[in-house]
Structure formats: C-alpha cells, structure tokens
Short mmCIF file of C-alpha atoms in Angstrom, two decimals:
data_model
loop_
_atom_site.label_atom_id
_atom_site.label_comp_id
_atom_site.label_asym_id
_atom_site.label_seq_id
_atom_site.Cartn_x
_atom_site.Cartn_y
_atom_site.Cartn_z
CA UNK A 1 53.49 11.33 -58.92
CA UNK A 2 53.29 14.61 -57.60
CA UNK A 3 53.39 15.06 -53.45
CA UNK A 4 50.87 17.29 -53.70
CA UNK A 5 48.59 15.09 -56.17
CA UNK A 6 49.32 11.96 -53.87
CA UNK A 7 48.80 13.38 -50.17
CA UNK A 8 44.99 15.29 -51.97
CA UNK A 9 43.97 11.63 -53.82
CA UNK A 10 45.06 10.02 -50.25
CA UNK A 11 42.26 12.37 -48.51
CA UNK A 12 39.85 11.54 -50.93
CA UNK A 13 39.89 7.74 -50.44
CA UNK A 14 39.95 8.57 -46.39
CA UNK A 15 37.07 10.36 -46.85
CA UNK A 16 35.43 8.15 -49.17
CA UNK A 17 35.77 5.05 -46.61
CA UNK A 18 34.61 7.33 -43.77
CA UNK A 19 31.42 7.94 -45.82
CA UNK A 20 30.62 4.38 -47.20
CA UNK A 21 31.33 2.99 -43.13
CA UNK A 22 28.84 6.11 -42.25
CA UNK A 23 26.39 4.92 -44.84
CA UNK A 24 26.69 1.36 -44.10
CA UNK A 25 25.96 1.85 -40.49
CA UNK A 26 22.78 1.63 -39.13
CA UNK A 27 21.62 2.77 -36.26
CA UNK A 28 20.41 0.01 -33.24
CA UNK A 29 17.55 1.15 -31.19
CA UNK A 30 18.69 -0.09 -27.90
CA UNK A 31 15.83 0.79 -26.20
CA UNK A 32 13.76 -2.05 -24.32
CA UNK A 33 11.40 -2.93 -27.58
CA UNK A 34 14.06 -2.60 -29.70
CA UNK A 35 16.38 -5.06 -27.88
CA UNK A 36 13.41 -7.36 -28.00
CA UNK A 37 12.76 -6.86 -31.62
CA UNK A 38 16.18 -7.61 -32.70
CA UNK A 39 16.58 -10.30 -30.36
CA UNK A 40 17.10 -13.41 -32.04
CA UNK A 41 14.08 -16.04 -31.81
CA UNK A 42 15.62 -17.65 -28.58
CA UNK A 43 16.62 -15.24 -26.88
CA UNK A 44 12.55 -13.99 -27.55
CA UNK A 45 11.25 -17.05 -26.33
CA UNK A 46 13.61 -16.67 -23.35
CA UNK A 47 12.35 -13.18 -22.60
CA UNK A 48 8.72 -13.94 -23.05
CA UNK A 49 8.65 -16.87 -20.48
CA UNK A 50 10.46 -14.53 -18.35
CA UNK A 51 8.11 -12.11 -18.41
CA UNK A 52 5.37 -14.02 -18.03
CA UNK A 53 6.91 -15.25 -14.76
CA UNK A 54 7.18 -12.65 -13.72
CA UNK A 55 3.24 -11.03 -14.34
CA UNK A 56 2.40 -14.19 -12.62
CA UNK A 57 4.82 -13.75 -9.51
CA UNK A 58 3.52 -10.79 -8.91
CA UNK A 59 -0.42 -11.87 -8.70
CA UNK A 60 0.29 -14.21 -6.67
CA UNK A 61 2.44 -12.17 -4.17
CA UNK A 62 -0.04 -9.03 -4.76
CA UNK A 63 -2.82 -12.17 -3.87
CA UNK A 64 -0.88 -14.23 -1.29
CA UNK A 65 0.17 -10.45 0.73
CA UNK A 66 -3.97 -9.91 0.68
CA UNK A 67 -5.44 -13.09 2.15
CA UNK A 68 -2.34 -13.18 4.49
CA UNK A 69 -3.28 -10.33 6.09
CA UNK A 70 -7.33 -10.83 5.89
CA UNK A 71 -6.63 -14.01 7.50
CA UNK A 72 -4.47 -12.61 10.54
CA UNK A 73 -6.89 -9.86 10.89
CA UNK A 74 -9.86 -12.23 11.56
CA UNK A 75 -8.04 -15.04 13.54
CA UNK A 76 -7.30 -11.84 15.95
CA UNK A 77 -10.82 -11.08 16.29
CA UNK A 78 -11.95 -14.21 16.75
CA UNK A 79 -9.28 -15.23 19.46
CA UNK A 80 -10.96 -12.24 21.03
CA UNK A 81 -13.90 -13.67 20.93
CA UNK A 82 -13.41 -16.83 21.63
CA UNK A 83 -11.62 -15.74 24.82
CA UNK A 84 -13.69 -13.48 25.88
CA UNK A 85 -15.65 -15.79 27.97
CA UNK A 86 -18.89 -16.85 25.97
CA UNK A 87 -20.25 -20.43 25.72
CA UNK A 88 -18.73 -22.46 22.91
CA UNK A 89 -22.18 -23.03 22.23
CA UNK A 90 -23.20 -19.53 21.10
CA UNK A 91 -20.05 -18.81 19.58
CA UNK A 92 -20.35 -22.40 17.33
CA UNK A 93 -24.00 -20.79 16.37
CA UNK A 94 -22.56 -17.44 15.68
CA UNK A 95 -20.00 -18.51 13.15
CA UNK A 96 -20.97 -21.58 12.30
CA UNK A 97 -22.08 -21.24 9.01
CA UNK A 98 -19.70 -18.44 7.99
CA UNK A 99 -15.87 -19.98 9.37
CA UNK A 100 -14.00 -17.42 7.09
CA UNK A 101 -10.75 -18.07 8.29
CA UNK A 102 -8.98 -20.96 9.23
CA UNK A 103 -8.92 -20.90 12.64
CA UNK A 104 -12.85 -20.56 13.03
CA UNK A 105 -13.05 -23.11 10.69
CA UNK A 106 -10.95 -25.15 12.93
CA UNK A 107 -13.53 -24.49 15.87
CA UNK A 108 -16.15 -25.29 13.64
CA UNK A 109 -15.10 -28.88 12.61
CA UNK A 110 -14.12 -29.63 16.23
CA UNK A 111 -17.34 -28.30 17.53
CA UNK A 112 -19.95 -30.27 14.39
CA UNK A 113 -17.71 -33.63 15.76
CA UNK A 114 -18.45 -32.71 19.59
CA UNK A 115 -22.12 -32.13 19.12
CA UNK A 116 -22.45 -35.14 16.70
CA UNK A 117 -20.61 -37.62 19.41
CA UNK A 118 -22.89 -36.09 22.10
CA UNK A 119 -25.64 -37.63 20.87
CA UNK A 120 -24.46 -40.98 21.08
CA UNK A 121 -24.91 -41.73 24.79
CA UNK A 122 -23.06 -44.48 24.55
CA UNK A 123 -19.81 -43.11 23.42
CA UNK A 124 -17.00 -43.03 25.49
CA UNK A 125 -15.32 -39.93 26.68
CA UNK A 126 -11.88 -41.38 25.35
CA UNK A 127 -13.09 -41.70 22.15
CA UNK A 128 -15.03 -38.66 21.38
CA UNK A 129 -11.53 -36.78 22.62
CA UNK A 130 -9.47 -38.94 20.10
CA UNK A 131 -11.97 -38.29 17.49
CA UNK A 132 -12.03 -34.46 17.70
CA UNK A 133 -8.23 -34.45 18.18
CA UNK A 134 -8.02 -36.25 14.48
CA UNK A 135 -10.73 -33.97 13.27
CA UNK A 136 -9.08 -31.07 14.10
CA UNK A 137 -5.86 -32.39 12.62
CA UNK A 138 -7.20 -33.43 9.52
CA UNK A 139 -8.48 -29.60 9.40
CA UNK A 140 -5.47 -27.99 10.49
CA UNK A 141 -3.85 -29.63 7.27
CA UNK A 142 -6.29 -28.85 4.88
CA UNK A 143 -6.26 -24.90 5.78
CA UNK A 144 -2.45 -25.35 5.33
CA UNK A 145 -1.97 -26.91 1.98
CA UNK A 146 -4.95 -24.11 1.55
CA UNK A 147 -2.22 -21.61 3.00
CA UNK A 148 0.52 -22.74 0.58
CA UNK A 149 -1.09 -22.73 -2.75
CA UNK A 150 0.98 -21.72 -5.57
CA UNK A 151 4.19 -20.58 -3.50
CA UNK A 152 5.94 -23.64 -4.98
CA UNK A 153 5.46 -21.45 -8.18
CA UNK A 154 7.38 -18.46 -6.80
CA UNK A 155 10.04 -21.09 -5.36
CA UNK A 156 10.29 -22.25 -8.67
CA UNK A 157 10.61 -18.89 -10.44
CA UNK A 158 13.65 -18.02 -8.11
CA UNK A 159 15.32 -20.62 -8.55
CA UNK A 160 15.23 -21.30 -12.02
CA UNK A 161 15.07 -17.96 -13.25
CA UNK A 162 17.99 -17.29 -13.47
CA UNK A 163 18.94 -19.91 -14.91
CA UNK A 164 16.68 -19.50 -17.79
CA UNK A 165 17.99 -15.64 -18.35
CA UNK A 166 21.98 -17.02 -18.29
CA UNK A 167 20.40 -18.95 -21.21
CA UNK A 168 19.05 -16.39 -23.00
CA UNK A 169 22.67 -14.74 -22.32
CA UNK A 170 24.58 -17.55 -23.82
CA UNK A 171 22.80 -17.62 -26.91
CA UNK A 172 22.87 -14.11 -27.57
CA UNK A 173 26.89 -14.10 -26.97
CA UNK A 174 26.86 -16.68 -29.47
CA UNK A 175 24.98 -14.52 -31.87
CA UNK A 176 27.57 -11.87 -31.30
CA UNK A 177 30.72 -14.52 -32.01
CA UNK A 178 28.61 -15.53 -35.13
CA UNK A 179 28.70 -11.99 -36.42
CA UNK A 180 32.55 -10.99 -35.87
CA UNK A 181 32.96 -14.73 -37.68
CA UNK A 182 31.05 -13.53 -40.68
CA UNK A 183 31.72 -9.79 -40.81
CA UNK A 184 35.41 -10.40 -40.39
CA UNK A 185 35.30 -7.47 -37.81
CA UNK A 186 36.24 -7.21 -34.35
CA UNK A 187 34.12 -3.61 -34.48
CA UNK A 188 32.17 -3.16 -30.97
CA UNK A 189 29.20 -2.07 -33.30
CA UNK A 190 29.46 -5.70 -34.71
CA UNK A 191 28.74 -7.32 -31.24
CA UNK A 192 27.38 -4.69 -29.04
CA UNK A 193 23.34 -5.44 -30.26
CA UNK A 194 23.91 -9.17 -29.50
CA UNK A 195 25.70 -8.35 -25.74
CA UNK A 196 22.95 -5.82 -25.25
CA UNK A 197 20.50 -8.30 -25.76
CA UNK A 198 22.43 -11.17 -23.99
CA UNK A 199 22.62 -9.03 -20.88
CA UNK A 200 18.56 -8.21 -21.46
CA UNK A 201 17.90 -11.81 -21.01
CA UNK A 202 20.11 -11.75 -17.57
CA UNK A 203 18.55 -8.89 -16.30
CA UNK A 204 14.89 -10.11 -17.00
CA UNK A 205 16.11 -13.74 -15.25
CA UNK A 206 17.16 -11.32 -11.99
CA UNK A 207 13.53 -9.18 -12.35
CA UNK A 208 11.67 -12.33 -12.07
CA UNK A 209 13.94 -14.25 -9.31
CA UNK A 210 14.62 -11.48 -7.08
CA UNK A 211 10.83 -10.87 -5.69
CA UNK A 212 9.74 -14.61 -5.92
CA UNK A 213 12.32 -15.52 -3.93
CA UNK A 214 12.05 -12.55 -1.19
CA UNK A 215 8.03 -13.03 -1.36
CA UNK A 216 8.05 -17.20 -1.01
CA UNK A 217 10.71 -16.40 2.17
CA UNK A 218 8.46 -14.17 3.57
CA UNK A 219 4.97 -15.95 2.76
CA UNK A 220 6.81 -19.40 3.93
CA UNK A 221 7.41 -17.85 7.69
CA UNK A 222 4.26 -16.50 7.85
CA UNK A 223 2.27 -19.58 6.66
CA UNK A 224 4.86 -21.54 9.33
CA UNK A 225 4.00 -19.19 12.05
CA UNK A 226 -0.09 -19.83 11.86
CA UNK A 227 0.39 -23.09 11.16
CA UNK A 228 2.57 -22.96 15.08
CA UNK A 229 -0.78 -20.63 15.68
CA UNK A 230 -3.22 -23.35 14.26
CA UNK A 231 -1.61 -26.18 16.44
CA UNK A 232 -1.44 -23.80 19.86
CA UNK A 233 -5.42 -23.33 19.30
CA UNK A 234 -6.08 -27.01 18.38
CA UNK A 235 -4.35 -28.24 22.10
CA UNK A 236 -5.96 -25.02 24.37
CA UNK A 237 -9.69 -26.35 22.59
CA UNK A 238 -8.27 -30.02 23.33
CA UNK A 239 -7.45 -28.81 26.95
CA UNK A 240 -11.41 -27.37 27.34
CA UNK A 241 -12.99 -30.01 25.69
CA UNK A 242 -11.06 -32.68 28.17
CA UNK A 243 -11.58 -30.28 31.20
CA UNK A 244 -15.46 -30.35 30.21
CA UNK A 245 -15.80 -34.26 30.01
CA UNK A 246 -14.17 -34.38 33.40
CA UNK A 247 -16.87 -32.56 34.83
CA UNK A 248 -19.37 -34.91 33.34
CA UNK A 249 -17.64 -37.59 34.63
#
C-alpha cells in the first residue's frame, strides 16, 4: 500500500474514534442537584437524612440561642429586683402568677411552700427549712432538664454525622470501582461522577456536624453556668429564709 494512502486512511480512523468517544460522551452536570440526581439511591438516602439534620440543627440552635438569651435577660432583672430591697412578700405577689424564667419560678415554688407551711402553727422551723430546700431542688431540676431539651439531638448529629456522610462516601467509591469493572476503562470521566458524589456525601456529613457540635458546646456551658446560677440563688433564699425563722424564734 501506498505511504501516502496508509498515513491519510490512518487519520481517518483517528478521527473517526475521536468523534464516536466525542459522541459517546455525555456531559455530567456536577452542579449540587445534579450530583444529587445522579447519585445512586444510597448515597440519596444518605444525603437526605443529612440534610434533614441539618434543617433541624439549625432550629434548634436558631431556638436554643433565643430562649438562652430571653432567659439571661430576665433572671438579670429580676436579681435586680429581688435585691433591691423589697419584701419577699410583694415581690411573690408581683410575679407570682407570671414566673417566666426559671429563676422566678424558683422563688415562686419556694415562696407557695413558705406561705403554705406558715399556716400550720404547729410546724417546726426545721422542717419547713428542709421542705423548701427539697422544693426548691426539685425545681431547680425541672427548669434544667427544661434547659437541655433537644441538645442531645445536636450531640447526636455531631457525632454521628460524619459518620453517616463517610457512608455515603464509601458507597459512592464503590459505584465508581463498579463502573471501571464494567466499562473496562480506567478513564477519569468513568469515575469522576461517582467520586464527586462520594465526596458530596462527606461534605454534607461535615455541614451538619460542624455547627451541632460548636452549638451543643456552647449551649452545654451556658445551661452549666445557670444551673451554678440556679444553685447560688437557691442557698442566698435558703440563707434569708433561715435568718427570718431565727428572728421568730
């Protein structure tokens, strides 16, 4: 055969298997949706529970960063008040109905268990302290399980997490092995859609762990640090209460 002949019939098949591989490619959206979309069924469930933890996370810290701060706000004005030299009396009728927060709610339970032992004239001073000392215990626990609602669930969330999106990641690289095994091609346009979405899955794990576990670190020191609060008030009352039997004594 001709040079000439071969070297022009060589180009043509070159050509020809340049255009068939550009027809047969297609191109993969690797855009968020698209990732998702291709993803297989999984990985989808993977990414879905992920997100969801994630929508939820962030209610609860959006909720959790909102009554935090309500409730500091009023236990400040009512130590104010309460300090400020009035009559337990008037202050027990000024908030009595309305505690609000859990410190006034605190004062209130210790204060409906004073009044309620006063009218027994027989009590003893040693028991009506031991009873308002267990009432106010009882209360300061209630306001803090109150306190700590659903952070277990971010706790959770960052621990887990990521955990769940290494899943996800797993699967997809299996995907990706699948694919060279079937194509017979080591082609990075073979795998790269299942890495892509692989590493999706990771990065959704770290978008849901990373704030949980900053926010339940945060919510957990403040929640420790009015519970310290909480105790602090529930001995100075303790101290008033006892100094005010003594004087009946």
């Amino acid at each position: 055969m001709d040079p000439t002949t071969q070297h022009i019939e060589t180009g043509v098949n070159t050509a020809q298997v340049i255009a068939n591989q550009t027809v047969n490619t297609v191109p993969v959206d690797f855009s968020i949706w698209g990732l998702f979309m291709h993803a297989d069924a999984i990985v989808k469930v993977v990414m879905i529970g992920l997100l969801f933890a994630s929508v939820w996370s962030w209610a609860i810290i959006f909720d959790k960063w909102w009554r935090f701060n309500r409730v500091e706000r009023r236990a400040d004005q009512f130590e104010r008040t309460f300090w400020s030299g009035r009559s337990l009396e008037d202050l027990y009728q000024e908030v009595g109905h309305r505690p609000g927060h859990p410190l006034s709610a605190l004062f209130i339970a210790a204060m409906r268990e004073w009044r309620r032992s006063q009218e027994i004239a027989t009590d003893s001073f040693l028991g009506l302290k031991e009873r308002v000392d267990k009432v106010m215990q009882v209360t300061i626990s209630r306001e803090m399980l109150s306190l700590e609602a659903r952070l277990l669930f971010l706790a959770t969330v960052g621990s887990v997490a990521p955990f769940i999106g290494l899943f996800g990641t797993v699967w997809g690289i299996m995907n990706s092995f699948q694919a060279i095994a079937i194509s017979r091609d080591t082609n990075l346009a073979v795998v790269a859609p299942g890495i892509a979405e692989a590493l999706f899955a990771t990065a959704l794990g770290l978008v849901a762990a990373i704030p949980a576990v900053v926010a339940y670190n945060r919510f957990s020191n403040q929640v420790g640090r009015f519970g310290s609060r909480m105790e602090s008030f529930a001995d100075e009352f303790s101290a008033i209460l006892s100094r005010q039997l003594d004087e009946r004594s």
